[in-house]
GROMACS .gro file of C-alpha atoms in nm:
model
  416
    1PHE     CA    1   6.938  20.233  15.303
    2LEU     CA    2   6.595  20.396  15.313
    3VAL     CA    3   6.273  20.249  15.458
    4CYS     CA    4   5.949  20.442  15.410
    5ASP     CA    5   5.668  20.319  15.634
    6TYR     CA    6   5.472  20.642  15.607
    7ASN     CA    7   5.194  20.710  15.359
    8ILE     CA    8   5.412  20.883  15.101
    9THR     CA    9   5.263  20.995  14.771
   10SER     CA   10   5.578  21.105  14.587
   11LEU     CA   11   5.947  21.018  14.553
   12ALA     CA   12   6.037  21.362  14.422
   13GLY     CA   13   6.395  21.439  14.520
   14ILE     CA   14   6.511  21.079  14.531
   15GLU     CA   15   6.721  21.150  14.223
   16ARG     CA   16   6.962  21.337  14.451
   17LEU     CA   17   7.031  21.020  14.650
   18THR     CA   18   7.271  20.891  14.389
   19ASN     CA   19   7.438  20.645  14.626
   20LEU     CA   20   7.113  20.495  14.756
   21PHE     CA   21   7.166  20.120  14.795
   22SER     CA   22   6.831  19.989  14.918
   23LEU     CA   23   6.477  20.133  14.913
   24GLU     CA   24   6.168  19.987  15.084
   25ILE     CA   25   5.820  20.138  15.067
   26HIS     CA   26   5.527  20.004  15.268
   27ASP     CA   27   5.157  20.093  15.291
   28SER     CA   28   5.148  20.409  15.081
   29GLU     CA   29   4.946  20.585  14.811
   30LEU     CA   30   5.251  20.603  14.585
   31THR     CA   31   5.161  20.556  14.217
   32THR     CA   32   5.490  20.631  14.039
   33ALA     CA   33   5.854  20.558  14.117
   34ASP     CA   34   6.116  20.721  13.894
   35LEU     CA   35   6.448  20.561  13.988
   36SER     CA   36   6.626  20.653  13.666
   37GLN     CA   37   6.901  20.845  13.852
   38ASN     CA   38   6.958  20.581  14.121
   39LYS     CA   39   7.207  20.370  13.929
   40TYR     CA   40   7.357  20.199  14.233
   41LEU     CA   41   7.029  20.092  14.385
   42ASN     CA   42   7.071  19.723  14.468
   43GLY     CA   43   6.732  19.640  14.613
   44PHE     CA   44   6.382  19.786  14.565
   45SER     CA   45   6.073  19.669  14.751
   46ALA     CA   46   5.719  19.811  14.751
   47THR     CA   47   5.436  19.648  14.945
   48ASN     CA   48   5.072  19.760  14.966
   49THR     CA   49   5.098  20.063  14.738
   50LYS     CA   50   4.917  20.195  14.429
   51LEU     CA   51   5.234  20.172  14.226
   52ALA     CA   52   5.147  20.164  13.855
   53SER     CA   53   5.469  20.295  13.700
   54LEU     CA   54   5.837  20.215  13.757
   55VAL     CA   55   6.134  20.370  13.573
   56PHE     CA   56   6.488  20.232  13.606
   57PRO     CA   57   6.835  20.360  13.510
   58VAL     CA   58   6.983  20.268  13.173
   59ASP     CA   59   7.268  20.078  13.341
   60SER     CA   60   7.113  19.957  13.664
   61TYR     CA   61   7.282  19.766  13.945
   62LEU     CA   62   6.947  19.645  14.076
   63TYR     CA   63   6.974  19.290  14.213
   64THR     CA   64   6.632  19.236  14.372
   65LEU     CA   65   6.297  19.382  14.266
   66LYS     CA   66   5.981  19.330  14.471
   67VAL     CA   67   5.641  19.486  14.411
   68ASN     CA   68   5.366  19.313  14.608
   69ASN     CA   69   5.004  19.427  14.622
   70GLY     CA   70   5.031  19.710  14.371
   71GLU     CA   71   4.868  19.822  14.046
   72LEU     CA   72   5.131  19.743  13.784
   73SER     CA   73   4.983  19.642  13.450
   74ASN     CA   74   5.313  19.650  13.261
   75ILE     CA   75   5.681  19.690  13.342
   76ASP     CA   76   6.000  19.734  13.140
   77ILE     CA   77   6.293  19.561  13.308
   78SER     CA   78   6.518  19.541  13.002
   79ASN     CA   79   6.777  19.766  13.173
   80LEU     CA   80   6.803  19.538  13.477
   81LYS     CA   81   7.078  19.316  13.342
   82ARG     CA   82   7.208  19.224  13.688
   83LEU     CA   83   6.871  19.126  13.829
   84ASP     CA   84   6.877  18.804  14.032
   85LEU     CA   85   6.527  18.808  14.184
   86ILE     CA   86   6.200  18.951  14.062
   87GLU     CA   87   5.888  18.930  14.277
   88ILE     CA   88   5.575  19.100  14.147
   89THR     CA   89   5.265  18.950  14.305
   90ASN     CA   90   4.902  19.057  14.325
   91ASN     CA   91   4.930  19.320  14.054
   92SER     CA   92   4.773  19.332  13.707
   93LEU     CA   93   5.060  19.231  13.478
   94GLU     CA   94   4.937  19.092  13.146
   95SER     CA   95   5.281  19.015  13.003
   96ILE     CA   96   5.647  19.044  13.089
   97ASP     CA   97   5.967  19.015  12.887
   98LEU     CA   98   6.271  18.869  13.064
   99SER     CA   99   6.492  18.841  12.756
  100ASN     CA  100   6.754  19.090  12.880
  101ASN     CA  101   6.773  18.959  13.236
  102ALA     CA  102   7.043  18.700  13.182
  103GLU     CA  103   7.130  18.663  13.553
  104LEU     CA  104   6.774  18.605  13.673
  105LYS     CA  105   6.745  18.302  13.900
  106ARG     CA  106   6.430  18.357  14.107
  107ILE     CA  107   6.100  18.459  13.950
  108LYS     CA  108   5.779  18.507  14.146
  109LEU     CA  109   5.487  18.652  13.950
  110ASN     CA  110   5.188  18.504  14.131
  111ASP     CA  111   4.838  18.650  14.110
  112ASN     CA  112   4.858  18.871  13.805
  113LYS     CA  113   4.688  18.849  13.463
  114LEU     CA  114   4.978  18.700  13.273
  115GLU     CA  115   4.900  18.525  12.947
  116ASP     CA  116   5.265  18.496  12.850
  117VAL     CA  117   5.613  18.508  13.002
  118LYS     CA  118   5.867  18.597  12.734
  119GLY     CA  119   6.239  18.528  12.739
  120LEU     CA  120   6.246  18.237  12.982
  121SER     CA  121   6.447  17.996  12.771
  122SER     CA  122   6.787  18.162  12.814
  123LEU     CA  123   6.778  18.211  13.191
  124PRO     CA  124   6.951  18.023  13.478
  125VAL     CA  125   6.623  18.011  13.671
  126THR     CA  126   6.603  17.792  13.983
  127ASN     CA  127   6.263  17.908  14.111
  128LEU     CA  128   5.969  17.992  13.885
  129GLU     CA  129   5.638  18.084  14.049
  130VAL     CA  130   5.356  18.201  13.823
  131ALA     CA  131   5.049  18.078  14.011
  132GLY     CA  132   4.716  18.255  13.977
  133ASN     CA  133   4.752  18.384  13.622
  134GLN     CA  134   4.597  18.311  13.280
  135LEU     CA  135   4.870  18.103  13.121
  136ASN     CA  136   4.763  17.857  12.852
  137TYR     CA  137   5.115  17.742  12.771
  138LEU     CA  138   5.453  17.745  12.940
  139ASP     CA  139   5.775  17.610  12.790
  140ILE     CA  140   6.031  17.524  13.058
  141SER     CA  141   6.232  17.277  12.852
  142LYS     CA  142   6.544  17.498  12.848
  143LEU     CA  143   6.543  17.569  13.223
  144ALA     CA  144   6.805  17.311  13.317
  145ASP     CA  145   6.861  17.456  13.666
  146LEU     CA  146   6.495  17.470  13.764
  147GLU     CA  147   6.429  17.334  14.114
  148LEU     CA  148   6.084  17.475  14.195
  149LEU     CA  149   5.791  17.530  13.960
  150ASP     CA  150   5.456  17.670  14.073
  151VAL     CA  151   5.189  17.703  13.803
  152GLU     CA  152   4.882  17.654  14.022
  153ASN     CA  153   4.552  17.808  13.914
  154ASN     CA  154   4.620  17.881  13.549
  155ASN     CA  155   4.466  17.751  13.224
  156LEU     CA  156   4.727  17.488  13.146
  157ASN     CA  157   4.635  17.151  12.998
  158ASN     CA  158   4.991  17.024  12.970
  159ILE     CA  159   5.323  17.060  13.149
  160ASP     CA  160   5.640  16.885  13.032
  161ILE     CA  161   5.914  16.848  13.294
  162SER     CA  162   6.116  16.578  13.118
  163ALA     CA  163   6.412  16.813  13.062
  164ASN     CA  164   6.414  16.954  13.416
  165LYS     CA  165   6.640  16.702  13.586
  166LYS     CA  166   6.701  16.921  13.893
  167LEU     CA  167   6.333  16.984  13.959
  168VAL     CA  168   6.230  16.898  14.317
  169TYR     CA  169   5.903  17.088  14.377
  170LEU     CA  170   5.611  17.091  14.133
  171ARG     CA  171   5.280  17.267  14.202
  172THR     CA  172   5.009  17.231  13.940
  173ALA     CA  173   4.675  17.227  14.127
  174GLY     CA  174   4.393  17.428  13.971
  175ASN     CA  175   4.470  17.345  13.608
  176ASP     CA  176   4.317  17.102  13.360
  177ILE     CA  177   4.629  16.892  13.308
  178ALA     CA  178   4.550  16.535  13.202
  179LEU     CA  179   4.885  16.375  13.282
  180ILE     CA  180   5.204  16.462  13.469
  181ASN     CA  181   5.494  16.237  13.382
  182LEU     CA  182   5.718  16.189  13.686
  183GLU     CA  183   5.894  15.889  13.538
  184ASN     CA  184   6.270  15.917  13.594
  185SER     CA  185   6.215  16.247  13.773
  186ASN     CA  186   6.365  16.374  14.100
  187VAL     CA  187   6.023  16.505  14.202
  188LYS     CA  188   5.872  16.299  14.483
  189LEU     CA  189   5.499  16.271  14.533
  190LYS     CA  190   5.506  16.468  14.860
  191ASN     CA  191   5.645  16.768  14.667
  192VAL     CA  192   5.370  16.767  14.401
  193THR     CA  193   5.032  16.938  14.404
  194PHE     CA  194   4.771  16.849  14.142
  195SER     CA  195   4.396  16.839  14.094
  196HIS     CA  196   4.149  16.598  13.942
  197PRO     CA  197   4.148  16.500  13.655
  198THR     CA  198   4.529  16.500  13.656
  199GLU     CA  199   4.688  16.156  13.662
  200LEU     CA  200   5.048  16.083  13.753
  201LYS     CA  201   5.282  15.861  13.559
  202LEU     CA  202   5.537  15.727  13.804
  203THR     CA  203   5.852  15.525  13.760
  204ARG     CA  204   5.761  15.158  13.732
  205TYR     CA  205   5.951  14.915  13.952
  206GLU     CA  206   5.936  14.540  13.902
  207TRP     CA  207   6.090  14.439  14.233
  208VAL     CA  208   5.992  14.560  14.581
  209LYS     CA  209   6.359  14.572  14.684
  210ASP     CA  210   6.421  14.844  14.424
  211VAL     CA  211   6.137  15.075  14.529
  212PRO     CA  212   6.271  15.390  14.704
  213PHE     CA  213   6.064  15.359  15.021
  214GLU     CA  214   6.145  15.625  15.279
  215ASP     CA  215   6.121  15.380  15.569
  216GLU     CA  216   6.315  15.054  15.567
  217ASN     CA  217   6.073  14.902  15.817
  218PHE     CA  218   5.791  14.951  15.570
  219LYS     CA  219   5.988  14.790  15.289
  220GLN     CA  220   6.090  14.501  15.511
  221CYS     CA  221   5.730  14.439  15.612
  222ILE     CA  222   5.631  14.409  15.247
  223LEU     CA  223   5.916  14.168  15.179
  224ASP     CA  224   5.840  13.968  15.492
  225SER     CA  225   5.483  13.934  15.368
  226GLY     CA  226   5.618  13.727  15.082
  227HIS     CA  227   5.592  13.995  14.816
  228GLU     CA  228   5.895  14.022  14.592
  229LYS     CA  229   5.728  14.171  14.287
  230VAL     CA  230   5.553  14.508  14.305
  231ALA     CA  231   5.267  14.389  14.088
  232ASN     CA  232   5.177  14.122  14.343
  233VAL     CA  233   5.126  14.366  14.631
  234VAL     CA  234   4.748  14.387  14.652
  235GLN     CA  235   4.688  14.358  15.025
  236LEU     CA  236   4.919  14.446  15.316
  237ALA     CA  237   4.915  14.413  15.693
  238CYS     CA  238   5.203  14.599  15.859
  239THR     CA  239   5.089  14.637  16.218
  240SER     CA  240   5.324  14.728  16.504
  241LYS     CA  241   5.633  14.741  16.283
  242LYS     CA  242   5.778  15.073  16.409
  243ILE     CA  243   5.705  15.231  16.071
  244LYS     CA  244   5.748  15.609  16.061
  245SER     CA  245   5.664  15.668  15.696
  246ILE     CA  246   5.474  15.496  15.417
  247ALA     CA  247   5.620  15.725  15.148
  248GLY     CA  248   5.677  15.511  14.843
  249ILE     CA  249   5.332  15.355  14.869
  250GLU     CA  250   5.252  15.541  14.548
  251TYR     CA  251   5.461  15.288  14.354
  252LEU     CA  252   5.234  15.004  14.470
  253GLN     CA  253   4.981  15.063  14.196
  254ASN     CA  254   4.790  14.737  14.252
  255LEU     CA  255   4.751  14.787  14.626
  256LYS     CA  256   4.387  14.781  14.736
  257LYS     CA  257   4.393  14.720  15.111
  258ILE     CA  258   4.648  14.819  15.373
  259ASN     CA  259   4.653  14.804  15.752
  260VAL     CA  260   4.932  14.992  15.933
  261TYR     CA  261   4.781  14.980  16.281
  262ALA     CA  262   5.000  15.088  16.575
  263ASN     CA  263   5.301  15.250  16.412
  264TYR     CA  264   5.458  15.597  16.424
  265ILE     CA  265   5.330  15.735  16.093
  266GLN     CA  266   5.278  16.114  16.084
  267GLU     CA  267   5.138  16.164  15.736
  268ALA     CA  268   4.978  15.957  15.462
  269ASP     CA  269   4.983  16.061  15.097
  270LEU     CA  270   4.748  15.831  14.908
  271ARG     CA  271   4.685  16.052  14.606
  272ALA     CA  272   4.842  15.811  14.358
  273ASN     CA  273   4.675  15.499  14.498
  274ARG     CA  274   4.331  15.351  14.436
  275LEU     CA  275   4.270  15.191  14.773
  276ILE     CA  276   3.948  15.025  14.882
  277ASP     CA  277   4.045  15.001  15.248
  278PHE     CA  278   4.291  15.214  15.444
  279THR     CA  279   4.344  15.141  15.813
  280ALA     CA  280   4.597  15.341  16.013
  281THR     CA  281   4.455  15.336  16.363
  282ARG     CA  282   4.684  15.435  16.651
  283ASN     CA  283   4.956  15.629  16.475
  284ALA     CA  284   5.054  15.997  16.496
  285ILE     CA  285   4.897  16.111  16.170
  286ARG     CA  286   4.841  16.485  16.135
  287ASP     CA  287   4.783  16.498  15.760
  288VAL     CA  288   4.626  16.262  15.508
  289LYS     CA  289   4.580  16.327  15.136
  290PHE     CA  290   4.342  16.121  14.925
  291GLY     CA  291   4.326  16.269  14.576
  292TRP     CA  292   4.065  16.128  14.339
  293ASN     CA  293   3.971  15.781  14.462
  294PRO     CA  294   3.601  15.692  14.433
  295GLU     CA  295   3.693  15.329  14.514
  296LEU     CA  296   3.771  15.397  14.882
  297LYS     CA  297   3.502  15.233  15.096
  298THR     CA  298   3.662  15.184  15.439
  299LEU     CA  299   3.863  15.445  15.627
  300GLN     CA  300   3.995  15.386  15.978
  301LEU     CA  301   4.209  15.662  16.127
  302ALA     CA  302   4.119  15.639  16.495
  303GLY     CA  303   4.369  15.735  16.761
  304ASN     CA  304   4.568  15.989  16.560
  305LEU     CA  305   4.633  16.364  16.577
  306LEU     CA  306   4.408  16.486  16.297
  307GLU     CA  307   4.254  16.832  16.330
  308LYS     CA  308   4.120  16.859  15.976
  309ILE     CA  309   4.066  16.637  15.675
  310ASP     CA  310   3.954  16.689  15.315
  311PHE     CA  311   3.730  16.417  15.172
  312SER     CA  312   3.725  16.560  14.819
  313GLY     CA  313   3.759  16.271  14.575
  314VAL     CA  314   3.663  15.999  14.825
  315GLU     CA  315   3.292  16.068  14.856
  316ASN     CA  316   3.198  15.698  14.835
  317ILE     CA  317   3.326  15.601  15.180
  318GLU     CA  318   3.082  15.368  15.355
  319TYR     CA  319   3.256  15.287  15.683
  320MET     CA  320   3.453  15.546  15.879
  321VAL     CA  321   3.630  15.521  16.215
  322MET     CA  322   3.778  15.852  16.334
  323TRP     CA  323   3.744  15.845  16.713
  324GLY     CA  324   4.023  15.978  16.930
  325ASN     CA  325   4.151  16.261  16.711
  326LYS     CA  326   4.149  16.639  16.760
  327PHE     CA  327   3.860  16.743  16.539
  328LYS     CA  328   3.668  17.054  16.640
  329TYR     CA  329   3.482  17.037  16.310
  330ILE     CA  330   3.460  16.777  16.037
  331ASP     CA  331   3.260  16.795  15.714
  332ILE     CA  332   3.115  16.454  15.631
  333ASN     CA  333   2.783  16.574  15.492
  334ASN     CA  334   2.878  16.508  15.129
  335LEU     CA  335   2.975  16.147  15.192
  336HIS     CA  336   2.640  16.020  15.073
  337SER     CA  337   2.733  15.653  15.095
  338LEU     CA  338   2.824  15.662  15.464
  339GLU     CA  339   2.654  15.389  15.664
  340THR     CA  340   2.869  15.376  15.979
  341VAL     CA  341   3.056  15.665  16.144
  342TYR     CA  342   3.264  15.662  16.462
  343LEU     CA  343   3.355  16.016  16.570
  344GLY     CA  344   3.366  15.977  16.945
  345ASP     CA  345   3.632  16.127  17.170
  346ASN     CA  346   3.701  16.440  16.966
  347PHE     CA  347   3.629  16.808  17.032
  348LEU     CA  348   3.330  16.853  16.802
  349THR     CA  349   3.096  17.142  16.877
  350GLU     CA  350   2.871  17.072  16.578
  351ILE     CA  351   2.803  16.797  16.329
  352ASP     CA  352   2.587  16.806  16.014
  353VAL     CA  353   2.454  16.471  15.889
  354SER     CA  354   2.144  16.600  15.712
  355ASN     CA  355   2.250  16.465  15.370
  356LEU     CA  356   2.347  16.118  15.491
  357MET     CA  357   2.032  15.933  15.391
  358VAL     CA  358   2.176  15.581  15.419
  359LEU     CA  359   2.343  15.638  15.756
  360LYS     CA  360   2.274  15.349  15.993
  361LYS     CA  361   2.518  15.389  16.281
  362LEU     CA  362   2.641  15.717  16.426
  363PHE     CA  363   2.875  15.742  16.724
  364VAL     CA  364   2.953  16.098  16.841
  365ASN     CA  365   3.000  16.033  17.212
  366ASP     CA  366   3.253  16.226  17.422
  367ASN     CA  367   3.250  16.551  17.227
  368ARG     CA  368   3.123  16.903  17.297
  369LEU     CA  369   2.798  16.895  17.105
  370SER     CA  370   2.505  17.098  17.237
  371GLU     CA  371   2.263  16.966  16.976
  372ILE     CA  372   2.236  16.715  16.695
  373ASP     CA  373   1.973  16.690  16.421
  374VAL     CA  374   1.910  16.337  16.290
  375SER     CA  375   1.562  16.404  16.154
  376LYS     CA  376   1.672  16.326  15.796
  377ASN     CA  377   1.852  16.006  15.890
  378ILE     CA  378   1.553  15.775  15.875
  379ASN     CA  379   1.767  15.462  15.839
  380LEU     CA  380   1.948  15.505  16.170
  381ILE     CA  381   1.956  15.192  16.383
  382VAL     CA  382   2.230  15.299  16.630
  383LEU     CA  383   2.290  15.646  16.777
  384VAL     CA  384   2.536  15.720  17.060
  385VAL     CA  385   2.569  16.077  17.190
  386ARG     CA  386   2.676  16.023  17.551
  387ASN     CA  387   2.904  16.270  17.729
  388ASN     CA  388   2.812  16.581  17.533
  389ASN     CA  389   2.614  16.894  17.619
  390VAL     CA  390   2.301  16.772  17.443
  391ARG     CA  391   1.987  16.830  17.653
  392SER     CA  392   1.720  16.726  17.406
  393LEU     CA  393   1.704  16.473  17.123
  394ASN     CA  394   1.425  16.455  16.865
  395LEU     CA  395   1.387  16.103  16.725
  396LYS     CA  396   1.035  16.132  16.582
  397ASN     CA  397   1.149  16.047  16.229
  398ASN     CA  398   1.384  15.765  16.331
  399LYS     CA  399   1.138  15.477  16.331
  400LYS     CA  400   1.410  15.210  16.295
  401LEU     CA  401   1.595  15.334  16.601
  402VAL     CA  402   1.489  15.125  16.899
  403LYS     CA  403   1.538  15.242  17.256
  404ASP     CA  404   1.820  14.999  17.338
  405GLU     CA  405   2.029  15.135  17.051
  406VAL     CA  406   2.016  15.498  17.166
  407GLY     CA  407   2.308  15.591  17.388
  408VAL     CA  408   2.236  15.914  17.575
  409ASP     CA  409   2.297  16.060  17.919
  410GLN     CA  410   2.020  16.014  18.174
  411PHE     CA  411   1.931  16.382  18.179
  412VAL     CA  412   1.869  16.402  17.801
  413ARG     CA  413   1.505  16.449  17.702
  414VAL     CA  414   1.431  16.210  17.416
  415VAL     CA  415   1.130  16.294  17.199
  416ARG     CA  416   0.976  16.012  16.997
   0.00000   0.00000   0.00000
């Protein structure tokens, strides 16, 4: 075993270490590694180098190969017939041929310049990660053992996973894929990443009792509401039902309004739904995903554990209640349809509402704000900023805002 943490520039002499089993190189100026005499080398790893050339023995015993943050533009691994794992990330590979690597199970080639990956079809691959490349096409139809596929940030417009029955994780965000067919797939929504305009085709269930909901309490609430058929579930109220998960909601394609007030929900994945109203006040939600849903108008997530939230795809929200979370910062300035916002009882140190021209009611009390600019919000009729560090408030442009509808501390200087 040999670990080189020093800034080495040459491996001259390594050919004498004929029994070397493992070699690791970190943070060096090394550009070339000739390992042609190190037949019994089992593992090679190079991180943060200038490695641009690698030479291997004719009959190599190499099992794992890792080159991260290097300068490889091409590599010949045809002699590595025993290779189980290859990890070459953040290099400049334009192509790679895996035809001779019949034992290869784990492939990680993220952040290169790959336009093609040759020789995939004959391999027992379980993990294939090729994110951040220039792939226009990828055929994975012969990869029967594939469990994880990451093709994020490529140039793909199609991905067919119909033959990958063992697939569990699918990452496709940052492509221009029109449709991902998850029908009869083992891949669950929570294990998928995708970007607009991608649409998902999910397994269609006729009966609620057959839907694979993660939480039986959630399923029972739907059934108790008198809904037997999935198509009839348009509006739901499941308050105080001890629900821990709403996973499976993606199969309720006609659902428009749902209220899950006062449960134990920790995350909400709504990317496959087209909701108008989502209310999940007083839960334990730390993460919520919306996807592309311009129909969402009402969002109530007060009394949760949210520290951040991404509103991409739901820019048409009109009514938002988010008090009692853990936000230090929240970006709502692109939600141009917002009329009412409750953001009290958070940890906000700043808030930008300069683009919210139709904003009428703004509640930001009990935060840590030292200033707030509402000069562009000429339609404001209610403003509450009590219990902050604000010392001065300019309301010259807010002609619709009467004195009784301004909630400020007594020491705040209000300019009209």
